[in-house]
mmCIF file of N, CA and C in Angstrom:
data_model
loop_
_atom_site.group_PDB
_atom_site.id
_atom_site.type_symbol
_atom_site.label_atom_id
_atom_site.label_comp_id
_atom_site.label_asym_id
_atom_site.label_seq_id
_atom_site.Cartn_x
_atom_site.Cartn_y
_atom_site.Cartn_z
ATOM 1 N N UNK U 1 -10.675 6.570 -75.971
ATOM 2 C CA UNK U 1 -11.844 6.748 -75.152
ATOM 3 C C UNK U 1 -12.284 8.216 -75.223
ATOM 4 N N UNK U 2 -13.833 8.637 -75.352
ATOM 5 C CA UNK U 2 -14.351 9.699 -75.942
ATOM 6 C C UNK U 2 -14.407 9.913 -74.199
ATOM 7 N N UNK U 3 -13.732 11.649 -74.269
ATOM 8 C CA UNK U 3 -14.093 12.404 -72.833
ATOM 9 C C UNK U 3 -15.297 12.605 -72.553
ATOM 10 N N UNK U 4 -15.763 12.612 -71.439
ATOM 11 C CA UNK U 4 -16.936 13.052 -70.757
ATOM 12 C C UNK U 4 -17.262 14.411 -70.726
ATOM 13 N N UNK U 5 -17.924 15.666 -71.206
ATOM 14 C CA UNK U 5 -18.075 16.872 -70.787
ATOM 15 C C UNK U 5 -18.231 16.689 -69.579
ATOM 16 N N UNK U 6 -19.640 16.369 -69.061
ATOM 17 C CA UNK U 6 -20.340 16.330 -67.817
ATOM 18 C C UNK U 6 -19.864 14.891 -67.294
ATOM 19 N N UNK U 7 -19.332 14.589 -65.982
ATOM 20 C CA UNK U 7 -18.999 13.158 -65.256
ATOM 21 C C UNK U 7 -19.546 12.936 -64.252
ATOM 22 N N UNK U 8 -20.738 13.424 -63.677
ATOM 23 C CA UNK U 8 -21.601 12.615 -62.567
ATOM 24 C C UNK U 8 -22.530 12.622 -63.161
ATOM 25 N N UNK U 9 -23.586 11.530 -63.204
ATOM 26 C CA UNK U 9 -25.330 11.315 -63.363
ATOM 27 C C UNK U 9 -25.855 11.538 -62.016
ATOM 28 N N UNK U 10 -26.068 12.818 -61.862
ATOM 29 C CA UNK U 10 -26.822 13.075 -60.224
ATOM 30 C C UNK U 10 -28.522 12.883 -60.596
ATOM 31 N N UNK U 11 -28.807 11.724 -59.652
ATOM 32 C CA UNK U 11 -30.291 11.693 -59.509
ATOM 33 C C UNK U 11 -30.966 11.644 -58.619
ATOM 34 N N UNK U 12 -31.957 12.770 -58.349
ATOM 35 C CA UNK U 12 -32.830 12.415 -56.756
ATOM 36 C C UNK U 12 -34.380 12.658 -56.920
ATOM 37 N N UNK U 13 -34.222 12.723 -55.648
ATOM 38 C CA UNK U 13 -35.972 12.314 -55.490
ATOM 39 C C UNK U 13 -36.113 14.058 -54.165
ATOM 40 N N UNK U 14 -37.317 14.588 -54.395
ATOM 41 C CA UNK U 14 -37.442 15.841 -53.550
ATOM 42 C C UNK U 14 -39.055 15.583 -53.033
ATOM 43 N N UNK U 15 -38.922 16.130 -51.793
ATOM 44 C CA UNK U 15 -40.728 16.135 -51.381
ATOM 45 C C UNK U 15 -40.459 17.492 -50.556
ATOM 46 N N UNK U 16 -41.702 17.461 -50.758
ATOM 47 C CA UNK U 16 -41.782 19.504 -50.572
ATOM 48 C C UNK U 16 -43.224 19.377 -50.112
ATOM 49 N N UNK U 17 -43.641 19.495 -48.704
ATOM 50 C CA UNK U 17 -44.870 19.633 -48.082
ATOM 51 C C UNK U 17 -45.532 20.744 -48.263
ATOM 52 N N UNK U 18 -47.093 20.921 -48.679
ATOM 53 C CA UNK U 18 -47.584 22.068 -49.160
ATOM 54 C C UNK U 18 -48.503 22.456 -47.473
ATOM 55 N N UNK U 19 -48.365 23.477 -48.093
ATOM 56 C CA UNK U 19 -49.363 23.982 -46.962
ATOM 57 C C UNK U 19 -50.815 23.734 -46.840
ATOM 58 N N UNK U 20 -51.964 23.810 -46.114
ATOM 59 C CA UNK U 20 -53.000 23.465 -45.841
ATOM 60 C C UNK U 20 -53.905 24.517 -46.728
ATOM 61 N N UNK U 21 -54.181 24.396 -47.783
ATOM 62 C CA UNK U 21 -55.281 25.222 -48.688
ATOM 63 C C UNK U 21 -54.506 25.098 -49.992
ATOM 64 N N UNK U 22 -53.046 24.956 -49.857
ATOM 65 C CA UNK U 22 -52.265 24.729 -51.253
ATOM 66 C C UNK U 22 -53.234 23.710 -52.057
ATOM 67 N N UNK U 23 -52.770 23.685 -53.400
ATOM 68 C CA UNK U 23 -52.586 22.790 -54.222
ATOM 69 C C UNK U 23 -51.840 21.702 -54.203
ATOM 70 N N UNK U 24 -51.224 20.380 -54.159
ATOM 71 C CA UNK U 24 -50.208 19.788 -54.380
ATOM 72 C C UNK U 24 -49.980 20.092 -55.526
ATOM 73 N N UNK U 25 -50.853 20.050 -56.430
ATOM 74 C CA UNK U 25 -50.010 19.731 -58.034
ATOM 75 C C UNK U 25 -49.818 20.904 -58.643
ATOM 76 N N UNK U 26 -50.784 22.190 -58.346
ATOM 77 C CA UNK U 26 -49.858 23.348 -58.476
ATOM 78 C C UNK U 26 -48.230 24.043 -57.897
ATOM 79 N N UNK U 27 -48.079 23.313 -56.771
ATOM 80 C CA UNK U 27 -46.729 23.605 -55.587
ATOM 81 C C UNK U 27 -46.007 22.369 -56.931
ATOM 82 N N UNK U 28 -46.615 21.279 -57.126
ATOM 83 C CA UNK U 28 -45.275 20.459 -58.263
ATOM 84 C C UNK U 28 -44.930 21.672 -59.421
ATOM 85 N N UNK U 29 -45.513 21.926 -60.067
ATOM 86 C CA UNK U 29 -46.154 22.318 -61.004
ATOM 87 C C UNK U 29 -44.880 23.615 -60.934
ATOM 88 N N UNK U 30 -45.032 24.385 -60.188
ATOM 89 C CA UNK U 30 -44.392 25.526 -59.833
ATOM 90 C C UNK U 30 -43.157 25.234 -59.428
ATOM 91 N N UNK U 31 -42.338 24.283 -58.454
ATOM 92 C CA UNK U 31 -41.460 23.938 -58.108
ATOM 93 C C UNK U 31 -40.992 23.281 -59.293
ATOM 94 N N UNK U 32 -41.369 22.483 -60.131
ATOM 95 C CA UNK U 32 -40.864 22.344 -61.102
ATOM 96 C C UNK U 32 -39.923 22.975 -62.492
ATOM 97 N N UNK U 33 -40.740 24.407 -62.198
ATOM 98 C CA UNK U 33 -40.392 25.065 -63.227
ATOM 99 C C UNK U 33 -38.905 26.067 -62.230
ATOM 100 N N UNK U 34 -39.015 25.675 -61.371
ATOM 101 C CA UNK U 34 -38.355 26.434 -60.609
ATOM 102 C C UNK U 34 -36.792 26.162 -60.658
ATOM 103 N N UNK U 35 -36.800 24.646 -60.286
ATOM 104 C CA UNK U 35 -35.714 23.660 -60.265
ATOM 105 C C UNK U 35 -34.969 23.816 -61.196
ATOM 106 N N UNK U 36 -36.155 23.435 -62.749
ATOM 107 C CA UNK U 36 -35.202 23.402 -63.758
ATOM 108 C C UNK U 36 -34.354 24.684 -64.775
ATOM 109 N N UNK U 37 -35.554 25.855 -64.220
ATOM 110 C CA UNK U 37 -34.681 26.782 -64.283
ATOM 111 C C UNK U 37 -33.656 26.895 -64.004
ATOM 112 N N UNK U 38 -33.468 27.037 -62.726
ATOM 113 C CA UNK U 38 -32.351 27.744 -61.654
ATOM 114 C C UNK U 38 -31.314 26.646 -62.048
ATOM 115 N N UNK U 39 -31.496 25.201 -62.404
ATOM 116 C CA UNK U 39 -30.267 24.625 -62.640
ATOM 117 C C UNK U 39 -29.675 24.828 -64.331
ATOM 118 N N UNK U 40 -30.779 25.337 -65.320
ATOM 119 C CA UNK U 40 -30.410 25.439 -66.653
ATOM 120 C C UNK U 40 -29.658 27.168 -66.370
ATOM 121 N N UNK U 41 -29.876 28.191 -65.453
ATOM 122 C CA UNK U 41 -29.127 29.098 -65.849
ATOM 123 C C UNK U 41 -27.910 29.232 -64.618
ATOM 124 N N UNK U 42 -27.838 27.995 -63.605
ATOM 125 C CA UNK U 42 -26.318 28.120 -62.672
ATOM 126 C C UNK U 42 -25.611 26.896 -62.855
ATOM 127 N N UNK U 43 -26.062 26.108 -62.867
ATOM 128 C CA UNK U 43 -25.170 24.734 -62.943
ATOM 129 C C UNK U 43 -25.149 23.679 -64.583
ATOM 130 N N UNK U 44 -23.971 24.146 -65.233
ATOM 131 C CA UNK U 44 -23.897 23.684 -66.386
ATOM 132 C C UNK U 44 -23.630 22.005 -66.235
ATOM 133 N N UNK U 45 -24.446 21.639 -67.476
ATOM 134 C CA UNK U 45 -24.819 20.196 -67.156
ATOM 135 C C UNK U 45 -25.842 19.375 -68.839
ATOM 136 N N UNK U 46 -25.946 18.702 -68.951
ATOM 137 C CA UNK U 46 -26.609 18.086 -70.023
ATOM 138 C C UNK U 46 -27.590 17.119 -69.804
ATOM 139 N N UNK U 47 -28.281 16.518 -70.493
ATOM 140 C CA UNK U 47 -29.328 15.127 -70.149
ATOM 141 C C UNK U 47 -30.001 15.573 -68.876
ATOM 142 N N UNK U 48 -30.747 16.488 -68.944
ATOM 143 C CA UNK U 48 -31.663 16.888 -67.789
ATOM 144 C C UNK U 48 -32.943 16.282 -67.757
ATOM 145 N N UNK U 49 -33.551 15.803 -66.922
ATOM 146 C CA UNK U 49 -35.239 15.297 -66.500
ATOM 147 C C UNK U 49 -35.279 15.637 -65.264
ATOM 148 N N UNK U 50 -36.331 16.800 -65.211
ATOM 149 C CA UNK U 50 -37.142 17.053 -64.118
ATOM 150 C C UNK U 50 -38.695 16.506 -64.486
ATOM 151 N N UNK U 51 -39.259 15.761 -63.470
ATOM 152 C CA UNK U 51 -40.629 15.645 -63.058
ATOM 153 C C UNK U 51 -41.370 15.894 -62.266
ATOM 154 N N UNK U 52 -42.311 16.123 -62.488
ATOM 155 C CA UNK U 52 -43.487 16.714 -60.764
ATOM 156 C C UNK U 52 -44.985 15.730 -60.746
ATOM 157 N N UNK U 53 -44.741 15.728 -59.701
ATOM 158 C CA UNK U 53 -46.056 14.994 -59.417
ATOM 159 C C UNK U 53 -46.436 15.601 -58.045
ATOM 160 N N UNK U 54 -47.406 14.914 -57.633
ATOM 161 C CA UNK U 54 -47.757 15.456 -56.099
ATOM 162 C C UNK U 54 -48.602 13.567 -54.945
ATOM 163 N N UNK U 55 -48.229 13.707 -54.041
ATOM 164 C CA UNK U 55 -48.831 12.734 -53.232
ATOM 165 C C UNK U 55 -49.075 13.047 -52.121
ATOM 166 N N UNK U 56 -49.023 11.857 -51.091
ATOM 167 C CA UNK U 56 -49.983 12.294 -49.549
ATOM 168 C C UNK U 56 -49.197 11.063 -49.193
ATOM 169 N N UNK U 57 -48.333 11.440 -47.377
ATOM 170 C CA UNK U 57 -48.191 10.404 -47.067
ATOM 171 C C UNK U 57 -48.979 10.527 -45.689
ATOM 172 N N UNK U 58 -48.118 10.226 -44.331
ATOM 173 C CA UNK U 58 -48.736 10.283 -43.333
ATOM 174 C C UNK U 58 -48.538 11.822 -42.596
ATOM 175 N N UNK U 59 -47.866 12.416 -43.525
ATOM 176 C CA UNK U 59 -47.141 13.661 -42.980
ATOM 177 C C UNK U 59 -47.808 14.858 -43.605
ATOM 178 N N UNK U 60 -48.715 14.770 -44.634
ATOM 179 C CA UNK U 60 -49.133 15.454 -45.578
ATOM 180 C C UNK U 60 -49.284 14.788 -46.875
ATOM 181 N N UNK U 61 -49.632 16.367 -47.458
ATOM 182 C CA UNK U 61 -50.009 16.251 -48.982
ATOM 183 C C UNK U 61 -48.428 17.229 -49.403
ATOM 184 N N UNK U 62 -47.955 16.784 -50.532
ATOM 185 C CA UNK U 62 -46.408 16.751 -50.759
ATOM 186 C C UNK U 62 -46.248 17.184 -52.490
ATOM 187 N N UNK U 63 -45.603 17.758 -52.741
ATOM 188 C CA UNK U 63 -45.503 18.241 -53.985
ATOM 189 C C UNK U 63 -44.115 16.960 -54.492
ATOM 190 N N UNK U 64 -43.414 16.028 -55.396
ATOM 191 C CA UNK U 64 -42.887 15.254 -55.622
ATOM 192 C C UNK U 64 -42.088 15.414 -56.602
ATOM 193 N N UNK U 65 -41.156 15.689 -56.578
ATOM 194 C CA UNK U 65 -39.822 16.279 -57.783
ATOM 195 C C UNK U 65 -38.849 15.066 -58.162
ATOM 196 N N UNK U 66 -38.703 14.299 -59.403
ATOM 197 C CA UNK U 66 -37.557 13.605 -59.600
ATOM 198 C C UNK U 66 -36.406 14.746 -60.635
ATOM 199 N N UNK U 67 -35.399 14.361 -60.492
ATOM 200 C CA UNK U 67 -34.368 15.026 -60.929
ATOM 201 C C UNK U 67 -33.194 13.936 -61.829
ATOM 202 N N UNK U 68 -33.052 14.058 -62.556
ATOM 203 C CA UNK U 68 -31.778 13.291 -63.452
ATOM 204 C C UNK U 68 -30.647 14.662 -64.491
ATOM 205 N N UNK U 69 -29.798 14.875 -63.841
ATOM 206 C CA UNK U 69 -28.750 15.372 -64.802
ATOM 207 C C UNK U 69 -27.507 15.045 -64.487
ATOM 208 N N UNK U 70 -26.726 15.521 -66.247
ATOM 209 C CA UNK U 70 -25.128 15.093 -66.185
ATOM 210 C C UNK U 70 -24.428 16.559 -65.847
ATOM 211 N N UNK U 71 -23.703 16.395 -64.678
ATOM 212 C CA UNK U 71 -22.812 18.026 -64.451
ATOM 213 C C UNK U 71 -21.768 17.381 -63.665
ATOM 214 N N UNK U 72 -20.972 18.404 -64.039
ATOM 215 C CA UNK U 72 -19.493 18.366 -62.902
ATOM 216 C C UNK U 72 -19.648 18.696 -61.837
ATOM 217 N N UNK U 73 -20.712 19.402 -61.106
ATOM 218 C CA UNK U 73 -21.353 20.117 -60.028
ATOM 219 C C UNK U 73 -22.204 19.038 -59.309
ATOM 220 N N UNK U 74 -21.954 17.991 -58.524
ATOM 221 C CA UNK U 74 -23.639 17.091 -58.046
ATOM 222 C C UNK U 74 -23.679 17.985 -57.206
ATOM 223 N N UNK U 75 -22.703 18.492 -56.291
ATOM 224 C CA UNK U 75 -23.086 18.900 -54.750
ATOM 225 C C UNK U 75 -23.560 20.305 -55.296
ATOM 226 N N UNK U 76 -22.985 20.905 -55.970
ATOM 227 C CA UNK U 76 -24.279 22.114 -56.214
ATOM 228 C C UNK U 76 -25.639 22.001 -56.255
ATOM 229 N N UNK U 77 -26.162 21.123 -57.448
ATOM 230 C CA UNK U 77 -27.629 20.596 -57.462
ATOM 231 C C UNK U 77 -28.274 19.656 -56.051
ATOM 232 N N UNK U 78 -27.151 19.157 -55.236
ATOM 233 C CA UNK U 78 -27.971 18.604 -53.589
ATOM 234 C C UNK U 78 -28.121 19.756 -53.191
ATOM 235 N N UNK U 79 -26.958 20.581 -52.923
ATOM 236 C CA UNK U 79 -27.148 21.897 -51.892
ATOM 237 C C UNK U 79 -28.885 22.416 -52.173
ATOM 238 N N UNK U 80 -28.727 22.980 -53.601
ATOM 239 C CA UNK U 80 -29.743 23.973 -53.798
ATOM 240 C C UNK U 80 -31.024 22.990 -53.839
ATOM 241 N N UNK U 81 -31.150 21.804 -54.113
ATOM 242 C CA UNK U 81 -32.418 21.344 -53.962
ATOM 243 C C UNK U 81 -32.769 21.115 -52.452
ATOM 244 N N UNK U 82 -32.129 20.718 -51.505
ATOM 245 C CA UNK U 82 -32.334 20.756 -50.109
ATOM 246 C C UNK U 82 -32.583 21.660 -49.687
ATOM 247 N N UNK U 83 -32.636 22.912 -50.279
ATOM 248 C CA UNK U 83 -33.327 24.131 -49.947
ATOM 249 C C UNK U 83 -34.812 24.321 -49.692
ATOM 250 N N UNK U 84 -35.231 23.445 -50.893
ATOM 251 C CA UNK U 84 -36.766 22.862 -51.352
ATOM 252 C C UNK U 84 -37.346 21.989 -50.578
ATOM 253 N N UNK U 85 -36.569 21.128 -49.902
ATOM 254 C CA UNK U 85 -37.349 20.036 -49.268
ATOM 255 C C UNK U 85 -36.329 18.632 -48.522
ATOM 256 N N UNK U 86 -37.242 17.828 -48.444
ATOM 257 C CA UNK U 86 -36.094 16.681 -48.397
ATOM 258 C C UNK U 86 -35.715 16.316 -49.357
ATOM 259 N N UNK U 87 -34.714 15.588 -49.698
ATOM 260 C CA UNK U 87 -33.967 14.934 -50.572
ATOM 261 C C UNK U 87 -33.597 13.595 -49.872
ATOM 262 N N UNK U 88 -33.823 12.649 -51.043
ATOM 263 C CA UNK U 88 -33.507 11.527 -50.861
ATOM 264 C C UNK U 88 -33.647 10.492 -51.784
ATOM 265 N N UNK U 89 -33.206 9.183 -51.921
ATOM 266 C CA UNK U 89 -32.765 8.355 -53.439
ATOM 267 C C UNK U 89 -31.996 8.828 -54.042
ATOM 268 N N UNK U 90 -30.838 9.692 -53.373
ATOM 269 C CA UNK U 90 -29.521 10.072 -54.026
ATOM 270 C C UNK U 90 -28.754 9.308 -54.468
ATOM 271 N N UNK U 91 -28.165 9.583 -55.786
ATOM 272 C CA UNK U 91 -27.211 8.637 -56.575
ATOM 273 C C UNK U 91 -26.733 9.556 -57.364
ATOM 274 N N UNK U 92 -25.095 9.355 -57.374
ATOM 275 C CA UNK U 92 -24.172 10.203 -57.890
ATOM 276 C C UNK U 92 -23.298 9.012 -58.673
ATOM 277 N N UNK U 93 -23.050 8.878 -59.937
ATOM 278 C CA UNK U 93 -22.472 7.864 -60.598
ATOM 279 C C UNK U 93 -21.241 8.569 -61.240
ATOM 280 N N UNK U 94 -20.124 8.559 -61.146
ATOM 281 C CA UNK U 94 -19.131 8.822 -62.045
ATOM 282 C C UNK U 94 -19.046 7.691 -63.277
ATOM 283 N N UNK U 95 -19.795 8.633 -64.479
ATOM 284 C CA UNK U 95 -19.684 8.191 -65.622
ATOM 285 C C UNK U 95 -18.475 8.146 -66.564
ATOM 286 N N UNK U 96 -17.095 8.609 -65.897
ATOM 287 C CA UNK U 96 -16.307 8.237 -66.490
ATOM 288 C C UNK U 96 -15.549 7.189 -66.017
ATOM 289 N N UNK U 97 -16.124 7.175 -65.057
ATOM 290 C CA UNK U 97 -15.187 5.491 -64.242
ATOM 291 C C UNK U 97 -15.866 4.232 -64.785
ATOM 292 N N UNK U 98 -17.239 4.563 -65.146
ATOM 293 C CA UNK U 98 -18.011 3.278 -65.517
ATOM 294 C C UNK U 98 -17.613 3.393 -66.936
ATOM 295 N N UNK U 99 -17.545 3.859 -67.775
ATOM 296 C CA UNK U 99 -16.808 4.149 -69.048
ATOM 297 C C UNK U 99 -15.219 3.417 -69.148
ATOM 298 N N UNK U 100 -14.518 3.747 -67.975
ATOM 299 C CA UNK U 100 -12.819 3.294 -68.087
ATOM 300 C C UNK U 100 -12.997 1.444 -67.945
ATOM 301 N N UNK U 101 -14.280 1.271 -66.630
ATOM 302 C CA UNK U 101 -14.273 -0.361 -66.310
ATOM 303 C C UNK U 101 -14.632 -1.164 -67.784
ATOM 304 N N UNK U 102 -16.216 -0.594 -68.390
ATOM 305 C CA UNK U 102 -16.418 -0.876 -69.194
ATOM 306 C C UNK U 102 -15.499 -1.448 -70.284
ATOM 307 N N UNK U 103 -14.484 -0.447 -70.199
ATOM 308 C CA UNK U 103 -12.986 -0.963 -71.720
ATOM 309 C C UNK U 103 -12.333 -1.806 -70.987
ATOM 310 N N UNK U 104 -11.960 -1.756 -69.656
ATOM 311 C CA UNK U 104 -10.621 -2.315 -69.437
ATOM 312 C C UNK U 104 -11.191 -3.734 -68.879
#
């Protein structure tokens, strides 16, 4: 069985309320580049997808971040994205356990 570098698939969902004259899709736009920075130069990891979009619920107009990467770190990447906003549609998969069921 081939080792895992990276063994969690951390994936979430972020909303980040803009302020009243903001942009939404510039605040995505920007938060985007932000995210995937800060996680490409602190939290080593592979198979990264960040996306941005922007929406409106009843609470506002919202800047909209999905997140997918493989790292040994999930709770690093929750911590620092909850910085940003809410978080939520969290899923943390240990890909080497689904790997061991898979054979055995």
């Amino acid at each position: 069985m081939e080792e895992l570098e990276f063994r969690y698939d951390t994936q979430l969902l972020l909303d980040q309320y803009v302020e009243d004259g903001d942009d939404a899709d510039d605040v995505a736009d920007d938060l985007l580049d932000e995210i995937r920075d800060y996680l490409l130069e602190n939290i080593k990891g592979d198979s990264m997808v960040v996306a941005a979009d922007s929406g409106e619920d009843e609470f506002g107009e919202k800047a909209i971040i999905k997140i997918h990467y493989h790292t040994n770190e999930p709770w690093d990447v929750l911590s620092y994205c909850r910085k940003h906003g809410e978080i939520y549609d969290i899923v943390v998969e240990d890909m080497d356990r689904q790997q061991r069921d898979l054979q055995g």
